Short mmCIF file of C-alpha atoms in Angstrom, two decimals:
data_model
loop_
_atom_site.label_atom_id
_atom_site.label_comp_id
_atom_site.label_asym_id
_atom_site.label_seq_id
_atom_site.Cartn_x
_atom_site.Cartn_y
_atom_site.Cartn_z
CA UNK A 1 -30.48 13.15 8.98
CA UNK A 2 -27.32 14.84 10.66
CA UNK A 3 -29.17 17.25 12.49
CA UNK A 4 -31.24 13.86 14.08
CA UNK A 5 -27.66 12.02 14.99
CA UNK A 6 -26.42 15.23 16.45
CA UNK A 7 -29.22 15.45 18.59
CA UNK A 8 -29.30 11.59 19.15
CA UNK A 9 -25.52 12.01 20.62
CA UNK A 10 -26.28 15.01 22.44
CA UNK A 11 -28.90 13.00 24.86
CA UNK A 12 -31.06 15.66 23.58
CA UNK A 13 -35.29 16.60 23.57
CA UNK A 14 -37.46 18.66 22.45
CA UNK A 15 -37.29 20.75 26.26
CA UNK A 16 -32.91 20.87 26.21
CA UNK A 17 -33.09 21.53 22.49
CA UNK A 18 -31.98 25.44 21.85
CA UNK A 19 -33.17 26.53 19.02
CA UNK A 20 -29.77 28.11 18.22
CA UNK A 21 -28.17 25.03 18.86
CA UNK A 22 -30.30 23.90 16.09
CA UNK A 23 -28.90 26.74 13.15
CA UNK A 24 -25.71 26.06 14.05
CA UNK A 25 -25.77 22.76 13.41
CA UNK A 26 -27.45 23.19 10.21
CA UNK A 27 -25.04 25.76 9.07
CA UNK A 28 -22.06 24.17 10.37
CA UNK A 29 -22.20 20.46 9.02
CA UNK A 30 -20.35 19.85 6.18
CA UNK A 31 -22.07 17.01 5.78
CA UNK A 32 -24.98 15.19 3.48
CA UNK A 33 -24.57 11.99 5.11
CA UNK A 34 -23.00 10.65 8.39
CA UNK A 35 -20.35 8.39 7.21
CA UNK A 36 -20.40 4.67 7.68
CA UNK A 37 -17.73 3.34 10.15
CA UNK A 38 -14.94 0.88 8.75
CA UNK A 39 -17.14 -2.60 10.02
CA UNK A 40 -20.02 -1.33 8.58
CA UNK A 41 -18.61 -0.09 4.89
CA UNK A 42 -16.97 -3.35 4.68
CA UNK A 43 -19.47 -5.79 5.58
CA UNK A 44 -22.87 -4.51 4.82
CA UNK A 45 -24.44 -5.75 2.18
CA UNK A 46 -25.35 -2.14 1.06
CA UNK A 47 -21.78 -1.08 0.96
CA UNK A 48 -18.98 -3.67 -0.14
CA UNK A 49 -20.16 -6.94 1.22
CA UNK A 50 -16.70 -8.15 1.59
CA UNK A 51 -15.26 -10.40 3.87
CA UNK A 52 -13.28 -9.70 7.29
CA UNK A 53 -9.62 -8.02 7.21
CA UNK A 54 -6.52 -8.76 9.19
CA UNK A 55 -6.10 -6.17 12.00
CA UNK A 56 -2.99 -4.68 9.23
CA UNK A 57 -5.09 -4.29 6.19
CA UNK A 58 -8.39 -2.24 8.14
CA UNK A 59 -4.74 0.31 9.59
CA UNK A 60 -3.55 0.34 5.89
CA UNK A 61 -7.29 1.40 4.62
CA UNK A 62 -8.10 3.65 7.70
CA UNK A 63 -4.76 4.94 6.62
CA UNK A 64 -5.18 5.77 3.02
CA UNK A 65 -9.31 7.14 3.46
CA UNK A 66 -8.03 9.82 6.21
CA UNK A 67 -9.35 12.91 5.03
CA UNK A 68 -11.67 14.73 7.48
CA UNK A 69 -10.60 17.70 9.44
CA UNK A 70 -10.31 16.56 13.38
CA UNK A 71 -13.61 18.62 14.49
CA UNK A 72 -15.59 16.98 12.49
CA UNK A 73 -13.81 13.22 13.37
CA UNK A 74 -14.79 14.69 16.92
CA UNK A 75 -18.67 15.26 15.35
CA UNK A 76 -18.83 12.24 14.01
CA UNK A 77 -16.80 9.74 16.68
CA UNK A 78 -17.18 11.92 19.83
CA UNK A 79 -14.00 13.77 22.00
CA UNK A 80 -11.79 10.91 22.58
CA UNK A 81 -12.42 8.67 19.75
CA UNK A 82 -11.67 11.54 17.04
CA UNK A 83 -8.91 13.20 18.43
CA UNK A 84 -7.73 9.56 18.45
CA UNK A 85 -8.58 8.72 15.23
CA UNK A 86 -6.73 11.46 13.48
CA UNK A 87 -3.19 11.44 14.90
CA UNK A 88 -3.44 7.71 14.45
CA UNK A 89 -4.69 7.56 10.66
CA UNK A 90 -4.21 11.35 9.28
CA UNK A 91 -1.23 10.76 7.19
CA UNK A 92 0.61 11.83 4.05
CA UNK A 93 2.41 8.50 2.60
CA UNK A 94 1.55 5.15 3.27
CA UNK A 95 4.59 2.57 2.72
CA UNK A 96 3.17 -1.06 2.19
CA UNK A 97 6.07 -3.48 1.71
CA UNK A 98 4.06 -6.37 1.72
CA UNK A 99 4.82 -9.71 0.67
CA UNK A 100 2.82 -11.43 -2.63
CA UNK A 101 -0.50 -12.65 -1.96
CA UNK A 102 -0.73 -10.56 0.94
CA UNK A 103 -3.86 -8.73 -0.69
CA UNK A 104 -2.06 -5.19 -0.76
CA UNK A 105 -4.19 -4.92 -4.29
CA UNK A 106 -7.47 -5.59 -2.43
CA UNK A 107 -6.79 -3.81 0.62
CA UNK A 108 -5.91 -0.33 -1.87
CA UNK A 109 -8.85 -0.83 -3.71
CA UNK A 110 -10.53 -1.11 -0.53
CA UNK A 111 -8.90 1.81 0.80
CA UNK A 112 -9.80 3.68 -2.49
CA UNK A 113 -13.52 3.07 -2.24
CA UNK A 114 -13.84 3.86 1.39
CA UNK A 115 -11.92 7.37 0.44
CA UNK A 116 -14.33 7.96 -2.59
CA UNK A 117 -17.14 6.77 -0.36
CA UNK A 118 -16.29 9.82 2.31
CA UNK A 119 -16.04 13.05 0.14
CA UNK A 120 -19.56 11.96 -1.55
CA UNK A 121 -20.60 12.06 1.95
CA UNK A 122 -19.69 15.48 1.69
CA UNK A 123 -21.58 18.47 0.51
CA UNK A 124 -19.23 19.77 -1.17
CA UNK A 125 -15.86 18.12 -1.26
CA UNK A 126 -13.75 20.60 -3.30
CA UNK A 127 -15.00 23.42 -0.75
CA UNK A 128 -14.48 21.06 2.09
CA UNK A 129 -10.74 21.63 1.46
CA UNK A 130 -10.50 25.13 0.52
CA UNK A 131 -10.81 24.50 -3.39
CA UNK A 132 -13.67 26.47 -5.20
CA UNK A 133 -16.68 24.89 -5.25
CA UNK A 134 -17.76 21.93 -7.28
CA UNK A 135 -13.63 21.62 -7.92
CA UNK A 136 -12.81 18.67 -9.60
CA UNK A 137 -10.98 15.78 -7.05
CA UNK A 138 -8.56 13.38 -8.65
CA UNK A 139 -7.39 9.81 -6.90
CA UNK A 140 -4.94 7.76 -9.58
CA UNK A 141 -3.27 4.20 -9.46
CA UNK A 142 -0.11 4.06 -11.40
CA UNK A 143 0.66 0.42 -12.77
CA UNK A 144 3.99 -0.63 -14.32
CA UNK A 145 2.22 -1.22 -17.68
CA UNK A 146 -1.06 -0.92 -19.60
CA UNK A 147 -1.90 -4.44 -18.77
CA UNK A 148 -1.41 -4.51 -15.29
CA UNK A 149 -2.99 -1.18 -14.85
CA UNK A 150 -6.46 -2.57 -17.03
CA UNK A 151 -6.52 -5.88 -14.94
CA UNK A 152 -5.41 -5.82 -11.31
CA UNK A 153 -6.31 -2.51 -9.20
CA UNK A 154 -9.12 -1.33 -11.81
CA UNK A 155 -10.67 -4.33 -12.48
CA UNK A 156 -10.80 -4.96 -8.46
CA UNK A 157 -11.76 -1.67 -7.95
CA UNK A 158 -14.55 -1.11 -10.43
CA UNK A 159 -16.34 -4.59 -9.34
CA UNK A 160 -16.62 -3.55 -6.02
CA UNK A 161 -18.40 -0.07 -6.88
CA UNK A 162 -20.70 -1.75 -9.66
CA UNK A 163 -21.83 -4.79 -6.67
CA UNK A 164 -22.46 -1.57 -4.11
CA UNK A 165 -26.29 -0.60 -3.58
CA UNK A 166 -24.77 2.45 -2.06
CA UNK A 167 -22.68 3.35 -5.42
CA UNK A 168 -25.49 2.81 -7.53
CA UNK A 169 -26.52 6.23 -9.71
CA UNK A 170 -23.52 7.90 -8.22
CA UNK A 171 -20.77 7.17 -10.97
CA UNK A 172 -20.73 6.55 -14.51
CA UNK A 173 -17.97 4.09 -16.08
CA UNK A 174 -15.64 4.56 -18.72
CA UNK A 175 -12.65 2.67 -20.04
CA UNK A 176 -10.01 3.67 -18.03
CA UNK A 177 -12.07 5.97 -15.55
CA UNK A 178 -14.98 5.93 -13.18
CA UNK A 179 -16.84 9.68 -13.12
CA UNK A 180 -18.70 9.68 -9.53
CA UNK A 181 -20.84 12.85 -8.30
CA UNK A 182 -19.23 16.03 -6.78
CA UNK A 183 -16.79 16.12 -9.96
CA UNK A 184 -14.75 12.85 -8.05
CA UNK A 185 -13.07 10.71 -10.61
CA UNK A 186 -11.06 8.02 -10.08
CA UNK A 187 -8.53 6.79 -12.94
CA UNK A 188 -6.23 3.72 -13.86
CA UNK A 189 -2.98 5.13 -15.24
CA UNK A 190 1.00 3.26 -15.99
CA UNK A 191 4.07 4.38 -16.06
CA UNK A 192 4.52 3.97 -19.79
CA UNK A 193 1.96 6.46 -20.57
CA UNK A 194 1.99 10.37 -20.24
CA UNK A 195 -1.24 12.99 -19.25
CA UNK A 196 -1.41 12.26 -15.90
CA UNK A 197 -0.50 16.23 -15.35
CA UNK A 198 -3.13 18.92 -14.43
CA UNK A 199 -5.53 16.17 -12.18
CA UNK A 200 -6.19 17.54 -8.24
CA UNK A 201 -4.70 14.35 -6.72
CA UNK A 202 -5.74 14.24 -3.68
CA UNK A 203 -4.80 10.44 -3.53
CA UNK A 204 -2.37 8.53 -5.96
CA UNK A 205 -1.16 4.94 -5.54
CA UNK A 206 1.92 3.75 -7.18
CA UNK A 207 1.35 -0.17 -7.82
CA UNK A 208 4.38 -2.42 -7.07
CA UNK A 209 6.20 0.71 -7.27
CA UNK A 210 10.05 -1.65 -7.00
CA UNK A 211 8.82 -3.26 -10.46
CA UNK A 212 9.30 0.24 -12.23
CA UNK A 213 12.42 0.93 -13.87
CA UNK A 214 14.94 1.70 -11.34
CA UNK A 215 17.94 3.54 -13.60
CA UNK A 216 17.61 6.11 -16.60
CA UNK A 217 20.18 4.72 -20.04
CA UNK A 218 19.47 8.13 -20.88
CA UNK A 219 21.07 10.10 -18.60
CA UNK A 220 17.44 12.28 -18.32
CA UNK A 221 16.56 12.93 -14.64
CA UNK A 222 13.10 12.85 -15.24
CA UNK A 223 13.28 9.67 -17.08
CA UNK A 224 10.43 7.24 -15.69
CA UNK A 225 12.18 5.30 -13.44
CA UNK A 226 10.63 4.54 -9.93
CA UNK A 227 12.07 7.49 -8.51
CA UNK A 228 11.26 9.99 -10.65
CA UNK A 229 7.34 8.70 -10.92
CA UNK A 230 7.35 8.95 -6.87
CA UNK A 231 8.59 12.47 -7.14
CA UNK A 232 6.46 13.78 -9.62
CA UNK A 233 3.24 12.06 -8.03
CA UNK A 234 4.02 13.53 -4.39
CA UNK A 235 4.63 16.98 -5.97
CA UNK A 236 1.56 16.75 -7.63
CA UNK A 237 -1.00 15.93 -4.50
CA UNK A 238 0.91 17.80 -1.85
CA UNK A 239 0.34 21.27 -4.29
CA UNK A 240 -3.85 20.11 -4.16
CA UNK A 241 -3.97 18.85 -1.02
CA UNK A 242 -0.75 19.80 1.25
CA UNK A 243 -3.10 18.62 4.43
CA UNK A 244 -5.24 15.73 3.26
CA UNK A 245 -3.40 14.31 0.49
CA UNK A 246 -1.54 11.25 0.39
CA UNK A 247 0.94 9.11 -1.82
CA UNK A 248 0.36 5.15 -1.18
CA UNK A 249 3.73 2.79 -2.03
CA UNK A 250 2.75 -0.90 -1.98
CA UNK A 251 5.34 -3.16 -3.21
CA UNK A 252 7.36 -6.81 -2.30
CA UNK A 253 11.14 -6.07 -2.63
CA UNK A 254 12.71 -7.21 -5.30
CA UNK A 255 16.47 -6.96 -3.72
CA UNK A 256 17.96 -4.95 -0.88
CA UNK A 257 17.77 -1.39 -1.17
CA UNK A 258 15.24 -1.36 -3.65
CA UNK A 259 12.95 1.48 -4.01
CA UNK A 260 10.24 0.02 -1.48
CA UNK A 261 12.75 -1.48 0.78
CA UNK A 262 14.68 2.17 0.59
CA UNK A 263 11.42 4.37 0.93
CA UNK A 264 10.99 2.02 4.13
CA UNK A 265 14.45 2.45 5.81
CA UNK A 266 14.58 6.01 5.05
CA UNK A 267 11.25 6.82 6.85
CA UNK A 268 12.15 4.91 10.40
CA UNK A 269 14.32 6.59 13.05
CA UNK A 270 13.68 4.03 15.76
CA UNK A 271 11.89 0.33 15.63
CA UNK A 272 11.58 -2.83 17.52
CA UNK A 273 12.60 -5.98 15.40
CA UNK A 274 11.34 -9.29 16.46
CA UNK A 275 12.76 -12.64 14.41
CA UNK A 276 10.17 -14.77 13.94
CA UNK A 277 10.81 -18.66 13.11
CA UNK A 278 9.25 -21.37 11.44
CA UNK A 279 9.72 -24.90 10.32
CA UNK A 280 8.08 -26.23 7.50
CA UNK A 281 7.57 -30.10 7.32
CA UNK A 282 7.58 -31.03 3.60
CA UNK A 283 5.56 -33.92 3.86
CA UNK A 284 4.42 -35.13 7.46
CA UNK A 285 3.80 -38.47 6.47
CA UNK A 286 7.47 -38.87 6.76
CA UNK A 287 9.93 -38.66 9.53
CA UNK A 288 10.93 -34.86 9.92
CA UNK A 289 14.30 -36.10 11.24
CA UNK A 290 14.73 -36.97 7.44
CA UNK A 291 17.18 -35.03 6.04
CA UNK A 292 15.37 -32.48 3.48
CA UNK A 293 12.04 -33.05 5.02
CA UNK A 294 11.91 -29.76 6.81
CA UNK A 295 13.01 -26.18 6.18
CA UNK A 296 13.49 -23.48 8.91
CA UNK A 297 12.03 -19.93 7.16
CA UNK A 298 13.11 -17.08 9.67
CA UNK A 299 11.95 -13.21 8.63
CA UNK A 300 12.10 -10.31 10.88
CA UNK A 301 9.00 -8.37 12.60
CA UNK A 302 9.21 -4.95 12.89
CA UNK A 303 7.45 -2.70 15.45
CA UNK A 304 7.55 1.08 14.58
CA UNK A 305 8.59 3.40 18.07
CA UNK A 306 9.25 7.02 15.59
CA UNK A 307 9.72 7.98 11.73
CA UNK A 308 11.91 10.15 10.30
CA UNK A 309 8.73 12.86 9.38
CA UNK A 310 5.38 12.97 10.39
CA UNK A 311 2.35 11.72 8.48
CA UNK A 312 4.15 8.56 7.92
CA UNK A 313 2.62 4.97 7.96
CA UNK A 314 4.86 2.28 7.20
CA UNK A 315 4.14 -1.52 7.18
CA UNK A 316 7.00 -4.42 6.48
CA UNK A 317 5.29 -7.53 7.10
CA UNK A 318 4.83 -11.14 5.11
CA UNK A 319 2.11 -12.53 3.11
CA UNK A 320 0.82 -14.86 6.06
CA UNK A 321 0.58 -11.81 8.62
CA UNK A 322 -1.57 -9.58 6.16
CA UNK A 323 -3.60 -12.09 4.37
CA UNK A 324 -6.03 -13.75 7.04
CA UNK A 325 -6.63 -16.22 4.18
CA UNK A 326 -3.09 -17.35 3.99
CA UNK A 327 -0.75 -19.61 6.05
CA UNK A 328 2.83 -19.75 6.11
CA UNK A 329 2.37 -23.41 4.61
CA UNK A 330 0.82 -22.54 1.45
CA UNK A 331 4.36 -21.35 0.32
CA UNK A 332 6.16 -24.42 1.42
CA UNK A 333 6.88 -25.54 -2.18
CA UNK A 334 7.97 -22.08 -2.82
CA UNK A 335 10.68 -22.26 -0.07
CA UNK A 336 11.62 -25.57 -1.32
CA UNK A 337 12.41 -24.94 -4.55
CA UNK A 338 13.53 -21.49 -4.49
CA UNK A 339 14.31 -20.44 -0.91
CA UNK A 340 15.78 -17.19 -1.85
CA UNK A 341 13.30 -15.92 -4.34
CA UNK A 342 10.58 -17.56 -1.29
CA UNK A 343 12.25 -15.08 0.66
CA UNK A 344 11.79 -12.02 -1.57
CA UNK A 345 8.16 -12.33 -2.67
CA UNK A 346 6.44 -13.70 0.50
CA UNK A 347 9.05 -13.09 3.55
CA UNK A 348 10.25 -9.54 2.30
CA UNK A 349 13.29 -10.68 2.87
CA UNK A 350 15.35 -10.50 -0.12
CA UNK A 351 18.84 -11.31 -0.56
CA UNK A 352 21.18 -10.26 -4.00
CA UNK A 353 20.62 -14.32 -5.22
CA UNK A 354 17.01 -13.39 -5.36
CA UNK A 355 17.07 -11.25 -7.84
CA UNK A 356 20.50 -12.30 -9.59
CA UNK A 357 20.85 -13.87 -12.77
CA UNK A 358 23.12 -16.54 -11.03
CA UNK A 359 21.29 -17.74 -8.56
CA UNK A 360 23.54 -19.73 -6.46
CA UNK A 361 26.61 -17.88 -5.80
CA UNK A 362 28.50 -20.52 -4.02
CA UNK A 363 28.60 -22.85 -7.36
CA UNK A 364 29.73 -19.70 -9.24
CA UNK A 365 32.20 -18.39 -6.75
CA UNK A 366 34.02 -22.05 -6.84
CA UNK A 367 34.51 -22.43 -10.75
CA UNK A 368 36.41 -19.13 -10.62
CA UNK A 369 40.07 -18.94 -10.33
CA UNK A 370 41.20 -17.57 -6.90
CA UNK A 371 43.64 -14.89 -7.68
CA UNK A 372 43.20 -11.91 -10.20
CA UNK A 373 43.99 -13.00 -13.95
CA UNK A 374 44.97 -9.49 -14.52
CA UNK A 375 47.83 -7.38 -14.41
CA UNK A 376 49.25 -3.92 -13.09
CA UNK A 377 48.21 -2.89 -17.29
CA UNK A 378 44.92 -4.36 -16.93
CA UNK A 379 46.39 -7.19 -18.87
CA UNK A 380 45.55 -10.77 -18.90
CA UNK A 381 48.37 -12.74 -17.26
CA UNK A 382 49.79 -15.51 -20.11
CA UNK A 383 49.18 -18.26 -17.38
CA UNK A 384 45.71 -17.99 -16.85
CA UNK A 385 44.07 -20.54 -17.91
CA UNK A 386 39.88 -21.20 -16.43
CA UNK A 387 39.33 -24.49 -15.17
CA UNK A 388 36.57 -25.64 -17.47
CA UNK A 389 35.98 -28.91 -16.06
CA UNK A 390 35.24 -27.41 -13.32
CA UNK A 391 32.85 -25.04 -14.80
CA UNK A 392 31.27 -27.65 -16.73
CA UNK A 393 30.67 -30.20 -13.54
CA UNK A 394 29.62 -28.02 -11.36
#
């Protein structure tokens, strides 16, 4: 079947055909089976059957299932396409800060199926990258707990292999892993839990990453906050796969500077930042003119020009950009009764109200006194007195 493509693409017949031309394509291929393009993995009812993508979620997948070597993208896609095709999509760490509901679950999963789906296409994976043959190859997704790991990306991610014709008698299921051909397992891990050491990562995904525990009580530098998970995880794949490998980040922010929103400033030297606008009519059988009846939700659009290293994709965008099944007025009851938190989980735009315990800062910053009720000795002054009343109207 390769050899017959090759020759297809090569405008080839039985006269032009050398037969030497014919060994070395034998010998050289690497692989079983041409690989599917994205379209056709996605929609064909013999792959995953799944429904279209927004033009950000088929970058984010074609980003995370990156894994062939650039002469044999330029086998498979021809001169211009390949070489295109891997400086675009060959990368290391893929940042998705991506606003709830955006489908950043679905589009890994995705992602994570259309990797698997290319090193079974493989003869031999492990020997593909340099490993000895019939190595095992590891891909992990690290959830904040147990019950997130069980029932978001596995449970995604093992229905769409079980409904695949293409999938079928290649794998064999277990509780918290799925075994496929080639020695290729894929497994659902958490943060809470240890033994994730020793696996060839050649792909791991840390799941709402800004959720994790962001500061040690203990003092212990390899205590499993966000941070230290991250660093453990890229160690881990870029000492299997220093070329191929990659760490995926997907995450809303939960306040500024967060892990995700950190991550995501740290990688970008230069961007373009469009401010987007919007108003939301609350209910348009009344007058918008009425005061309360609409709600202005601005967020910012950035455009990457460079990153800070190479093999870097990075995505900040909200839930109504990413999701082509979701409009900015789904979340208009969100906005109205929360604007801040609104802003946080589907604009990415959070402030320190969204995640504070007192959520409107103006209230609080009016029942306080206006001078400092203490002292050179860190004393309280005998006149201070706090205005209660105040406190308790407000």
């Amino acid at each position: 079947f390769p050899v017959t493509i090759w020759w297809a693409r090569q405008g080839c017949n039985n006269m032009t055909l050398n037969f030497d031309d014919f060994l070395y394509v034998l010998d050289d291929d690497p692989f079983n089976e041409i690989p599917v393009d994205l379209d056709t993995f996605l929609h064909d009812k013999n792959y995953l059957d799944q429904p279209a993508l927004s033009q950000i979620q088929r970058d984010l997948v074609e980003a995370m299932s990156q894994i062939y070597k650039e002469e044999d993208l330029i086998r498979i896609m021809g001169e211009e396409n390949g070489r295109k095709h891997y400086k675009k999509y060959t990368k290391a760490e893929v940042i998705m800060q991506l606003g709830k509901g955006s489908g950043k679950d679905h589009t890994s999963t995705i992602g994570c199926a259309y990797l698997v789906y290319k090193l079974l296409c493989l003869k031999d994976p492990a020997k593909y990258f340099g490993k000895p043959p019939g190595d095992s190859i590891d891909i992990i997704n690290i959830a904040i707990n147990a019950e997130q790991a069980k029932n978001v990306f596995f449970k995604n991610f093992r229905n769409k292999i079980e409904r695949s014709p293409w999938f079928a008698g290649k794998y064999d299921s277990k509780v918290n892993s799925i075994e496929f051909n080639n020695a290729i397992t894929v497994y659902s891990g958490h943060s809470e839990r240890e033994g994730h050491e020793g696996l060839n990562l050649i792909l791991a995904i840390l799941d709402e990453i800004s959720g994790f525990s962001q500061e040690s009580n203990t003092g212990n530098e390899n205590a499993k906050t966000g941070d230290a998970i991250y660093r453990a995880f890229r160690a881990s794949v870029d000492s299997r796969f220093p070329d191929y490998g990659k760490v995926v980040l997907l995450s809303f922010p939960r306040y500024p500077g967060d892990f995700i929103s950190k991550k995501y400033d740290d990688a970008i030297v230069e961007k373009e930042v469009i401010v987007r606008k919007h108003v939301l009519v609350m209910n348009p059988d009344l007058p918008e003119s009425m005061e309360g009846n609409t709600i202005e939700v601005e967020w910012e659009e950035d455009h990457i020009i460079s990153y800070r290293f190479p093999g870097i994709y990075a995505v900040k965008r909200p839930t109504w950009e990413v999701n082509p099944t979701r409009r900015i007025e789904d979340f208009k009851v969100a906005f109205a009764t929360d604007y801040s938190d609104a802003m946080m989980r589907f604009a990415c735009r959070p402030s320190f109200s969204s995640d504070a315990f007192f959520k409107q800062r103006d209230k609080l910053e009016r029942s306080m006194t206006l001078r400092n009720s203490l002292d050179n000795f860190r004393r309280f002054d005998t006149s201070f007195e706090p205005n209660l009343l105040r406190i308790i109207v407000t």
